[in-house]
Tab-separated table of C-alpha atoms and ligand atoms in Angstrom:
chain	number	residue	atom	x	y	z
A	1490	MET	CA	34.365	-5.238	-7.687
A	1491	THR	CA	32.713	-8.566	-8.359
A	1492	LYS	CA	29.214	-8.657	-6.184
A	1493	ILE	CA	28.588	-11.340	-4.124
A	1494	ALA	CA	26.099	-14.203	-6.178
A	1495	MET	CA	23.218	-15.671	-4.743
A	1496	LYS	CA	21.606	-19.130	-5.331
A	1497	THR	CA	18.102	-18.932	-4.204
A	1498	PRO	CA	16.021	-15.583	-4.112
A	1499	LEU	CA	14.866	-14.036	-0.924
A	1500	VAL	CA	11.008	-13.288	-0.575
A	1501	GLU	CA	11.050	-9.603	-0.388
A	1502	MET	CA	7.825	-7.914	1.238
A	1503	ASP	CA	7.852	-4.399	0.647
A	1504	GLY	CA	5.617	-2.104	2.733
A	1505	ASP	CA	4.578	1.270	3.897
A	1506	GLU	CA	5.450	5.187	4.974
A	1507	MET	CA	8.490	5.710	6.449
A	1508	THR	CA	9.795	2.281	6.446
A	1509	ARG	CA	9.145	2.159	2.665
A	1510	VAL	CA	11.537	5.200	2.141
A	1511	ILE	CA	14.164	3.095	4.415
A	1512	TRP	CA	13.545	-0.014	2.443
A	1513	GLN	CA	14.750	1.221	-0.866
A	1514	MET	CA	17.780	3.601	0.849
A	1515	ILE	CA	19.011	0.402	2.438
A	1516	LYS	CA	18.810	-1.644	-1.282
A	1517	ASP	CA	20.536	1.141	-3.024
A	1518	GLU	CA	23.075	2.128	-0.667
A	1519	LEU	CA	23.940	-0.906	1.768
A	1520	ILE	CA	23.592	-4.005	-0.008
A	1521	CYS	CA	23.185	-3.892	-4.183
A	1522	PRO	CA	26.557	-2.262	-3.989
A	1523	TYR	CA	27.927	-5.491	-3.146
A	1524	VAL	CA	25.283	-8.397	-3.293
A	1525	ASP	CA	23.823	-9.233	-6.991
A	1526	LEU	CA	20.527	-9.207	-5.174
A	1527	LYS	CA	18.165	-12.080	-5.974
A	1528	THR	CA	14.195	-11.626	-4.694
A	1529	GLU	CA	10.769	-12.371	-5.436
A	1530	TYR	CA	9.168	-9.014	-4.786
A	1531	PHE	CA	5.647	-8.792	-3.131
A	1532	ASP	CA	4.353	-5.423	-2.849
A	1533	LEU	CA	2.607	-5.175	0.567
A	1534	GLY	CA	2.097	-1.504	0.559
A	1535	LEU	CA	-1.362	-0.999	1.408
A	1536	GLU	CA	-2.358	0.804	-2.110
A	1537	ASN	CA	-1.532	-2.484	-3.529
A	1538	ARG	CA	-2.876	-4.570	-0.807
A	1539	GLU	CA	-6.002	-3.007	-1.725
A	1540	ALA	CA	-5.491	-3.150	-5.392
A	1541	THR	CA	-4.905	-7.110	-4.812
A	1542	ALA	CA	-8.087	-7.604	-2.570
A	1543	ASP	CA	-5.072	-8.765	0.028
A	1544	GLN	CA	-4.174	-11.584	-2.401
A	1545	VAL	CA	-0.784	-10.452	-2.462
A	1546	THR	CA	-0.113	-10.976	1.673
A	1547	VAL	CA	-1.580	-14.538	1.015
A	1548	ASP	CA	1.034	-14.694	-2.290
A	1549	ALA	CA	4.050	-13.671	-0.354
A	1550	ALA	CA	3.184	-16.081	2.763
A	1551	GLU	CA	2.793	-18.871	-0.309
A	1552	ALA	CA	6.478	-18.055	-1.820
A	1553	THR	CA	7.846	-18.205	1.748
A	1554	LYS	CA	6.760	-21.622	1.936
A	1555	ARG	CA	8.445	-22.433	-1.345
A	1556	LEU	CA	11.381	-20.579	-0.721
A	1557	GLY	CA	12.141	-20.562	2.919
A	1558	VAL	CA	13.225	-17.355	3.784
A	1559	ALA	CA	11.744	-13.974	3.433
A	1560	VAL	CA	12.633	-10.472	4.677
A	1561	LYS	CA	9.367	-8.001	5.253
A	1562	CYS	CA	9.044	-4.389	5.710
A	1563	ALA	CA	6.986	-2.460	8.284
A	1564	THR	CA	3.282	-2.049	7.057
A	1565	ILE	CA	0.229	-0.673	7.762
A	1566	THR	CA	-2.787	-2.573	9.862
A	1567	PRO	CA	-5.847	-0.571	8.850
A	1568	ASN	CA	-7.912	0.932	11.463
A	1569	ALA	CA	-10.738	3.380	10.615
A	1570	ALA	CA	-8.446	6.324	10.148
A	1571	ARG	CA	-6.842	4.225	7.618
A	1572	VAL	CA	-9.830	3.415	6.077
A	1573	GLU	CA	-10.592	6.689	5.136
A	1574	GLU	CA	-6.935	7.744	4.328
A	1575	TYR	CA	-6.443	5.376	1.743
A	1576	GLY	CA	-10.213	5.300	0.644
A	1577	LEU	CA	-10.477	1.002	1.054
A	1578	SER	CA	-13.052	-1.048	0.163
A	1579	GLN	CA	-12.687	-2.967	3.465
A	1580	MET	CA	-10.569	-2.838	6.967
A	1581	TRP	CA	-7.872	-5.398	5.719
A	1582	LYS	CA	-6.495	-7.676	8.341
A	1583	SER	CA	-3.103	-7.304	9.419
A	1584	PRO	CA	-0.458	-8.695	6.969
A	1585	ASN	CA	1.291	-10.178	9.900
A	1586	GLY	CA	-1.661	-12.475	11.357
A	1587	THR	CA	-2.238	-13.568	7.683
A	1588	ILE	CA	1.709	-14.378	7.161
A	1589	ARG	CA	1.592	-16.539	10.748
A	1590	ALA	CA	-1.515	-18.006	9.890
A	1591	ILE	CA	0.056	-19.426	6.946
A	1592	LEU	CA	3.520	-20.214	8.000
A	1593	ASP	CA	2.310	-21.302	11.531
A	1594	GLY	CA	4.793	-19.973	13.524
A	1595	THR	CA	6.426	-18.419	16.790
A	1596	VAL	CA	7.736	-14.790	16.617
A	1597	PHE	CA	10.886	-13.994	18.294
A	1598	ARG	CA	12.047	-10.686	19.224
A	1599	ALA	CA	15.998	-9.731	19.975
A	1600	PRO	CA	17.429	-6.591	20.630
A	1601	ILE	CA	20.372	-5.207	18.657
A	1602	VAL	CA	23.165	-4.330	21.603
A	1603	VAL	CA	25.674	-1.521	21.239
A	1604	LYS	CA	28.077	-0.098	23.241
A	1605	GLY	CA	26.611	3.473	24.264
A	1606	ILE	CA	23.109	2.411	24.687
A	1607	GLU	CA	23.192	0.455	27.991
A	1608	PRO	CA	20.597	-1.683	29.211
A	1609	TYR	CA	19.102	-0.702	32.203
A	1610	VAL	CA	20.518	-4.275	33.783
A	1611	ARG	CA	24.193	-3.745	34.090
A	1612	THR	CA	25.089	-7.345	34.067
A	1613	TRP	CA	23.039	-7.672	30.258
A	1614	THR	CA	26.453	-7.914	28.115
A	1615	LYS	CA	24.332	-10.197	25.177
A	1616	PRO	CA	20.977	-9.940	24.252
A	1617	ILE	CA	17.797	-11.814	25.926
A	1618	THR	CA	15.910	-12.924	22.643
A	1619	ILE	CA	11.680	-13.641	23.930
A	1620	ALA	CA	10.019	-16.348	22.639
A	1621	ARG	CA	6.427	-15.721	22.244
A	1622	HIS	CA	3.644	-18.538	22.139
A	1623	ALA	CA	0.833	-16.222	20.042
A	1624	TYR	CA	-2.081	-18.531	20.262
A	1625	GLY	CA	-4.731	-19.241	23.208
A	1626	ASP	CA	-4.705	-18.259	26.811
A	1627	VAL	CA	-6.094	-15.477	28.036
A	1628	TYR	CA	-5.723	-13.892	24.580
A	1629	LYS	CA	-9.101	-16.154	23.383
A	1630	ASN	CA	-10.685	-16.481	27.214
A	1631	THR	CA	-14.260	-16.527	27.988
A	1632	GLU	CA	-15.503	-14.351	30.975
A	1633	LEU	CA	-18.672	-14.005	33.109
A	1634	GLN	CA	-19.682	-11.239	35.590
A	1635	ILE	CA	-21.148	-13.635	38.474
A	1636	PRO	CA	-23.973	-11.199	39.684
A	1637	GLY	CA	-24.447	-13.045	43.161
A	1638	PRO	CA	-24.638	-16.694	44.625
A	1639	GLY	CA	-24.408	-19.581	42.488
A	1640	LYS	CA	-22.210	-22.308	40.846
A	1641	VAL	CA	-19.836	-21.643	38.211
A	1642	GLU	CA	-18.401	-25.139	36.262
A	1643	LEU	CA	-16.104	-26.302	33.510
A	1644	VAL	CA	-18.117	-29.019	31.212
A	1645	TYR	CA	-16.655	-30.828	28.607
A	1646	THR	CA	-18.742	-32.667	26.080
A	1647	PRO	CA	-17.327	-35.100	23.859
A	1648	ALA	CA	-18.132	-34.720	20.225
A	1649	ASP	CA	-18.556	-38.755	19.780
A	1650	GLY	CA	-21.190	-38.886	22.337
A	1651	GLY	CA	-19.247	-40.217	25.528
A	1652	SER	CA	-19.703	-39.079	29.121
A	1653	GLU	CA	-19.974	-35.324	30.267
A	1654	VAL	CA	-17.028	-34.197	32.583
A	1655	ARG	CA	-17.730	-31.562	34.802
A	1656	ALA	CA	-15.580	-29.823	37.396
A	1657	THR	CA	-16.737	-26.952	39.978
A	1658	VAL	CA	-14.738	-23.919	39.268
A	1659	GLN	CA	-16.384	-21.860	42.621
A	1660	GLU	CA	-19.387	-22.007	44.334
A	1661	PHE	CA	-20.152	-18.417	44.641
A	1662	ASP	CA	-22.092	-17.016	47.978
A	1663	GLN	CA	-21.594	-13.584	46.876
A	1664	PRO	CA	-21.017	-11.852	43.364
A	1665	GLY	CA	-17.455	-12.173	41.834
A	1666	ILE	CA	-15.940	-12.972	38.345
A	1667	ALA	CA	-15.138	-15.981	36.459
A	1668	GLN	CA	-13.067	-17.111	33.175
A	1669	GLY	CA	-12.592	-19.947	31.142
A	1670	ILE	CA	-9.098	-20.420	28.674
A	1671	HIS	CA	-8.001	-23.099	26.587
A	1672	ASN	CA	-4.958	-24.160	24.208
A	1673	LEU	CA	-4.388	-26.936	22.069
A	1674	ASP	CA	-1.222	-29.943	22.127
A	1675	ALA	CA	-0.806	-29.148	18.502
A	1676	SER	CA	-0.385	-25.560	18.805
A	1677	ILE	CA	2.183	-26.155	22.084
A	1678	SER	CA	4.075	-28.580	20.167
A	1679	SER	CA	4.480	-26.446	17.393
A	1680	PHE	CA	5.829	-23.302	19.453
A	1681	ALA	CA	8.260	-26.037	21.218
A	1682	ARG	CA	9.721	-27.074	18.439
A	1683	ALA	CA	10.046	-23.627	16.770
A	1684	SER	CA	11.736	-22.531	19.984
A	1685	PHE	CA	14.096	-25.309	19.661
A	1686	GLU	CA	14.757	-25.257	16.176
A	1687	TYR	CA	15.891	-21.457	16.431
A	1688	ALA	CA	17.939	-22.346	19.748
A	1689	LEU	CA	19.808	-24.499	17.158
A	1690	SER	CA	19.909	-22.254	14.229
A	1691	THR	CA	21.420	-19.224	17.006
A	1692	GLY	CA	23.568	-21.316	19.000
A	1693	GLN	CA	21.908	-20.289	21.925
A	1694	ASP	CA	20.511	-21.972	25.038
A	1695	ILE	CA	16.965	-21.786	25.720
A	1696	TRP	CA	14.717	-21.614	28.719
A	1697	PHE	CA	11.339	-22.136	29.328
A	1698	ALA	CA	9.188	-21.447	32.452
A	1699	ALA	CA	5.782	-21.930	33.387
A	1700	LYS	CA	3.667	-22.010	36.785
A	1701	ASP	CA	3.191	-25.838	36.916
A	1702	THR	CA	3.495	-25.898	40.562
A	1703	ILE	CA	0.048	-23.878	40.969
A	1704	SER	CA	-1.329	-25.360	37.536
A	1705	LYS	CA	-0.854	-28.811	37.784
A	1706	THR	CA	-2.673	-29.511	34.685
A	1707	TYR	CA	-2.806	-26.382	32.489
A	1708	ASP	CA	0.899	-24.899	32.877
A	1709	HIS	CA	1.853	-28.778	33.831
A	1710	ARG	CA	0.958	-29.885	30.215
A	1711	PHE	CA	3.006	-27.150	28.947
A	1712	LYS	CA	5.979	-28.444	30.761
A	1713	ASP	CA	5.291	-31.863	29.807
A	1714	ILE	CA	5.108	-31.539	26.193
A	1715	PHE	CA	8.280	-29.221	25.713
A	1716	GLN	CA	10.109	-32.001	27.688
A	1717	GLU	CA	8.879	-34.706	24.976
A	1718	ILE	CA	9.560	-33.059	22.159
A	1719	PHE	CA	13.170	-32.103	23.590
A	1720	ASP	CA	13.989	-35.795	24.162
A	1721	ALA	CA	12.386	-37.430	21.360
A	1722	GLU	CA	13.620	-34.622	18.628
A	1723	TYR	CA	15.846	-32.395	20.026
A	1724	LYS	CA	18.429	-33.717	22.709
A	1725	ALA	CA	21.023	-35.373	20.663
A	1726	ARG	CA	21.120	-32.149	18.212
A	1727	PHE	CA	21.514	-29.985	21.496
A	1728	GLU	CA	24.474	-31.700	22.816
A	1729	GLU	CA	26.489	-31.649	19.185
A	1730	ALA	CA	25.645	-27.924	19.328
A	1731	GLY	CA	26.829	-27.389	22.929
A	1732	ILE	CA	23.514	-25.950	23.537
A	1733	THR	CA	21.046	-26.794	26.538
A	1734	TYR	CA	17.525	-26.644	27.557
A	1735	PHE	CA	16.275	-25.271	30.695
A	1736	TYR	CA	13.139	-25.931	32.480
A	1737	THR	CA	12.064	-23.844	35.347
A	1738	LEU	CA	9.223	-22.051	37.481
A	1739	ILE	CA	8.347	-18.371	35.894
A	1740	ASP	CA	9.117	-16.702	38.704
A	1741	ASP	CA	12.355	-18.303	39.533
A	1742	ALA	CA	13.044	-17.665	35.733
A	1743	VAL	CA	12.357	-13.600	36.145
A	1744	ALA	CA	15.198	-13.391	38.606
A	1745	ARG	CA	17.666	-15.316	36.930
A	1746	VAL	CA	16.863	-13.179	33.985
A	1747	ILE	CA	17.881	-10.032	35.944
A	1748	ARG	CA	20.820	-11.289	37.457
A	1749	SER	CA	22.225	-13.316	34.381
A	1750	GLU	CA	24.647	-11.548	31.171
A	1751	GLY	CA	21.965	-12.294	28.673
A	1752	GLY	CA	23.146	-14.491	25.549
A	1753	PHE	CA	19.862	-17.009	25.583
A	1754	ILE	CA	16.111	-17.232	24.213
A	1755	TRP	CA	13.541	-17.101	26.737
A	1756	ALA	CA	10.207	-18.905	25.622
A	1757	CYS	CA	6.873	-17.765	27.176
A	1758	LYS	CA	3.690	-18.754	27.603
A	1759	ASN	CA	1.209	-16.068	25.683
A	1760	TYR	CA	0.849	-13.759	28.710
A	1761	ASP	CA	4.366	-13.934	29.967
A	1762	GLY	CA	5.500	-13.073	26.407
A	1763	ASP	CA	3.390	-10.358	25.791
A	1764	VAL	CA	4.384	-8.548	29.362
A	1765	MET	CA	8.213	-9.824	29.241
A	1766	SER	CA	9.002	-8.201	25.805
A	1767	ASP	CA	7.587	-5.044	26.572
A	1768	MET	CA	10.015	-5.074	29.719
A	1769	LEU	CA	12.866	-6.297	27.870
A	1770	SER	CA	12.565	-3.869	25.008
A	1771	THR	CA	12.351	-0.959	27.033
A	1772	ALA	CA	15.417	-2.302	29.278
A	1773	PHE	CA	17.571	-2.764	26.573
A	1774	GLY	CA	16.731	0.892	25.547
A	1775	SER	CA	14.796	1.291	22.209
A	1776	LEU	CA	11.974	-0.115	19.940
A	1777	ALA	CA	13.796	1.009	17.142
A	1778	MET	CA	16.661	-1.258	17.968
A	1779	MET	CA	14.577	-4.697	18.258
A	1780	THR	CA	14.372	-7.186	15.353
A	1781	SER	CA	11.581	-9.829	15.009
A	1782	VAL	CA	11.671	-13.111	13.430
A	1783	LEU	CA	8.623	-15.242	12.433
A	1784	VAL	CA	9.856	-18.951	12.859
A	1785	SER	CA	7.621	-22.081	11.491
A	1786	PRO	CA	8.341	-25.381	12.539
A	1787	HIS	CA	8.671	-26.615	9.118
A	1788	GLY	CA	11.685	-24.379	9.052
A	1789	TYR	CA	10.689	-20.974	7.262
A	1790	PHE	CA	12.111	-17.695	8.645
A	1791	GLU	CA	10.390	-14.288	7.843
A	1792	TYR	CA	12.578	-11.632	9.405
A	1793	GLU	CA	11.436	-7.799	10.009
A	1794	ALA	CA	11.902	-4.907	12.511
A	1795	ALA	CA	9.657	-4.825	15.696
A	1796	HIS	CA	8.844	-1.263	15.146
A	1797	GLY	CA	5.574	0.245	12.620
A	1798	THR	CA	5.837	2.283	9.782
A	1799	VAL	CA	7.031	5.458	11.805
A	1800	GLN	CA	3.980	7.386	10.398
A	1801	ARG	CA	4.722	10.274	12.254
A	1802	HIS	CA	8.114	10.761	10.965
A	1803	TYR	CA	6.753	9.710	7.191
A	1804	TYR	CA	4.435	12.965	7.299
A	1805	LYS	CA	7.139	15.164	8.145
A	1806	HIS	CA	8.876	13.499	5.051
A	1807	LEU	CA	5.935	14.291	2.797
A	1808	ALA	CA	6.082	17.746	4.146
A	1809	GLY	CA	9.796	17.868	3.086
A	1810	GLU	CA	11.032	18.254	6.630
A	1811	GLU	CA	14.057	16.637	7.807
A	1812	THR	CA	13.488	13.210	9.094
A	1813	SER	CA	15.711	11.390	11.529
A	1814	THR	CA	14.119	7.509	11.504
A	1815	ASN	CA	16.463	4.865	12.615
A	1816	SER	CA	16.740	2.228	10.281
A	1817	VAL	CA	19.288	-0.151	12.350
A	1818	ALA	CA	16.298	-2.870	12.972
A	1819	THR	CA	15.202	-2.717	9.207
A	1820	ILE	CA	19.068	-3.123	8.056
A	1821	PHE	CA	19.053	-6.096	10.603
A	1822	ALA	CA	15.945	-7.840	8.722
A	1823	TRP	CA	17.902	-7.700	5.623
A	1824	THR	CA	21.207	-9.224	7.185
A	1825	GLY	CA	19.389	-11.905	8.979
A	1826	ALA	CA	17.617	-13.176	5.880
A	1827	LEU	CA	20.709	-12.849	3.900
A	1828	ARG	CA	22.632	-14.733	6.653
A	1829	LYS	CA	19.802	-17.370	6.675
A	1830	ARG	CA	20.146	-17.229	2.956
A	1831	GLY	CA	23.818	-17.949	2.748
A	1832	GLU	CA	23.509	-20.722	5.489
A	1833	LEU	CA	20.538	-22.732	3.548
A	1834	ASP	CA	22.557	-22.425	0.051
A	1835	GLU	CA	26.197	-22.986	1.773
A	1836	LEU	CA	27.662	-19.455	0.214
A	1837	PRO	CA	29.653	-18.395	3.439
A	1838	GLU	CA	30.414	-15.026	1.582
A	1839	LEU	CA	26.701	-14.189	1.697
A	1840	ALA	CA	26.480	-14.765	5.562
A	1841	ALA	CA	29.929	-13.318	6.095
A	1842	PHE	CA	28.622	-10.310	4.186
A	1843	ALA	CA	25.590	-10.025	6.753
A	1844	ASP	CA	28.149	-10.159	9.661
A	1845	ARG	CA	29.876	-7.129	8.002
A	1846	LEU	CA	27.118	-4.872	7.401
A	1847	GLU	CA	26.247	-5.635	10.933
A	1848	ALA	CA	29.269	-4.704	12.076
A	1849	ALA	CA	29.713	-1.401	10.102
A	1850	THR	CA	26.001	-0.473	11.553
A	1851	ILE	CA	27.037	-1.101	15.227
A	1852	ALA	CA	30.803	0.639	14.664
A	1853	THR	CA	28.669	3.717	13.024
A	1854	ILE	CA	26.670	3.865	16.357
A	1855	GLU	CA	29.715	3.218	18.808
A	1856	ASP	CA	31.641	5.767	16.795
A	1857	GLY	CA	29.011	8.658	17.588
A	1858	GLN	CA	27.270	8.607	14.560
A	1859	MET	CA	23.505	7.712	15.250
A	1860	THR	CA	19.807	8.918	14.906
A	1861	GLY	CA	17.784	11.470	17.092
A	1862	ASP	CA	15.950	8.377	19.156
A	1863	LEU	CA	19.642	6.979	19.756
A	1864	ALA	CA	21.191	10.545	20.281
A	1865	ALA	CA	18.673	11.549	23.118
A	1866	ILE	CA	19.476	8.450	25.406
A	1867	THR	CA	23.164	7.546	24.667
A	1868	THR	CA	26.108	7.641	27.054
A	1869	LEU	CA	28.634	8.295	24.778
A	1870	GLU	CA	29.739	12.160	24.586
A	1871	ASN	CA	28.856	14.722	21.851
A	1872	PRO	CA	26.861	12.103	19.482
A	1873	THR	CA	26.549	13.366	15.952
A	1874	LYS	CA	22.593	13.269	15.155
A	1875	LEU	CA	22.335	12.412	11.858
A	1876	ASN	CA	19.071	12.264	9.269
A	1877	THR	CA	17.780	9.179	7.714
A	1878	ARG	CA	19.638	9.438	4.661
A	1879	ASP	CA	22.970	10.514	6.355
A	1880	PHE	CA	23.098	7.557	8.632
A	1881	ILE	CA	22.249	5.201	6.127
A	1882	LEU	CA	25.562	6.831	4.268
A	1883	ALA	CA	27.403	6.584	7.109
A	1884	ILE	CA	27.571	3.187	7.408
A	1885	ALA	CA	27.922	3.006	3.536
A	1886	ASN	CA	30.861	5.041	4.068
A	1887	ARG	CA	32.405	2.534	6.534
A	1888	MET	CA	31.074	-0.603	4.521
B	1463	LIG	P1	5.633	3.234	15.088
B	1463	LIG	O1	5.854	3.069	13.830
B	1463	LIG	O2	6.701	1.895	15.638
B	1463	LIG	O3	6.376	3.970	15.737
B	1463	LIG	C1	5.959	4.870	17.460
B	1463	LIG	C2	7.035	5.899	17.449
B	1463	LIG	O4	8.034	4.937	17.952
B	1463	LIG	C3	7.902	6.642	16.404
B	1463	LIG	O5	6.708	8.092	16.254
B	1463	LIG	C4	8.839	6.976	16.972
B	1463	LIG	O6	8.767	7.852	18.188
B	1463	LIG	C5	8.868	5.869	17.804
B	1463	LIG	N1	9.758	4.887	16.507
B	1463	LIG	C6	9.541	3.910	16.273
B	1463	LIG	N2	10.510	3.326	15.553
B	1463	LIG	C7	11.186	4.158	14.967
B	1463	LIG	C8	12.409	4.195	14.279
B	1463	LIG	N3	12.959	3.233	13.642
B	1463	LIG	N4	13.086	5.330	14.479
B	1463	LIG	C9	12.804	6.365	15.076
B	1463	LIG	N5	11.869	6.589	16.069
B	1463	LIG	C10	10.892	5.167	15.980
B	1463	LIG	O7	4.242	2.632	16.061
B	1463	LIG	P2	3.189	3.564	15.195
B	1463	LIG	O8	3.124	5.164	14.867
B	1463	LIG	O9	1.896	3.500	16.405
B	1463	LIG	O10	2.307	3.107	14.030
B	1463	LIG	C11	2.289	3.069	12.514
B	1463	LIG	C12	1.994	1.830	11.271
B	1463	LIG	O11	2.803	0.911	12.079
B	1463	LIG	C13	0.391	1.880	11.814
B	1463	LIG	O12	-0.283	2.051	10.722
B	1463	LIG	C14	0.330	0.248	12.539
B	1463	LIG	O13	-0.384	-0.574	12.131
B	1463	LIG	C15	2.044	-0.182	12.208
B	1463	LIG	N6	2.756	-1.165	12.880
B	1463	LIG	C16	3.064	-2.110	11.745
B	1463	LIG	C17	3.825	-3.134	12.426
B	1463	LIG	C18	4.591	-4.121	11.400
B	1463	LIG	O14	4.076	-3.967	10.268
B	1463	LIG	N7	5.170	-5.186	12.265
B	1463	LIG	C19	4.307	-3.132	13.445
B	1463	LIG	C20	3.865	-2.189	14.540
B	1463	LIG	C21	2.917	-1.128	14.130
B	1463	LIG	P3	8.886	9.801	18.042
B	1463	LIG	O15	7.564	9.861	16.817
B	1463	LIG	O16	8.658	9.892	19.350
B	1463	LIG	O17	9.900	9.995	17.117
B	1464	LIG	MG1	2.561	-6.031	25.260
């Protein structure tokens, strides 16, 4: 059999622990037998981040700017315990944070929907993707505990020496609390563009919701920026693609999401996205079935699984015990990247391969062969619980 050729390489970011083990199996058993895989390889495993003083993470992000599409394995974000475990010279920053800062992106999280792993909401037959704005608001706030009577104000002092602007937050006649938050037009604009680009690239409608009726300046600014950018840059392209942009109040959006059948993107302000993405991933069944993609407004894409390195399973694996770790989200990170590469390079057979691998993965589960996390929650009768390797081999068999 001749293998499918690639033109531009993918940026391949290897990672840590159990997901690193899965990474190699996916390449060996599911991709390399069919695709003449071309990648620029960056080892983001913690040992190599230490050895390169984390330069490898920066290099991988820069390569993504050059090549456009990356696939990333889960990586350890060091904490005090990891500094000791790996003898680190520093508590290196989260690789995802570093990459996001360089690519200036928005994170989209989408569940993988299969029969037998049923969403708690019966009407959801298609995935709902959350686009979370990842800058500002309450995540970069300034807070005060107010000990007793007194005035709290917002004060803006123009850098060019113009006159000060003051607004009273509250005249306190008793103890209380106060908070200052902010956002930036540039960050909101980049969030809007990434959301609209992703809607176009996946052919799905997009919703955005805020509380502009109550927050007439702050939330209203989000609404206005989305609408201005949509009208000026995306309206015609959306019409051509047959998709829509829909703005509604956040509480109306929540009610409509529950009644919907899914199949759209829900752009959320930072806090809404934090809360709603946890609700959606649980309601769709499992964190191990959630994909994540970072989309930059400049058109770079970085695909990964939403879960971490599955440390507990890795220690069992090291001890020679059998593991049953779910590789679905990591497989879909690869298929997402290969499909995007196929689209950009006009290689329909590469995109079709990604479709086929996804279909084989889903069919394997729907046929009752799955890892332990899914076997525990499936509505299918008599599921077969497979170990980490045998699940991947079952998919290979079907391919
Ligand atoms: P985790 O790796 O997501 O795993 C937490 C638990 O969720 C696991 O112990 C397992 O439960 C279950 N689980 C997650 N993914 C699974 C899968 N594919 N198959 C089966 N079960 C799965 O989170 P963590 O243990 O809190 O974090 C481990 C490391 O990952 C940390 O060092 C953290 O920094 C890193 N992390 C990286 C990323 C990223 O790179 N994007 C994201 C999050 C965390 P059971 O043990 O009950 O089976
Ligand atoms: Mg959260």
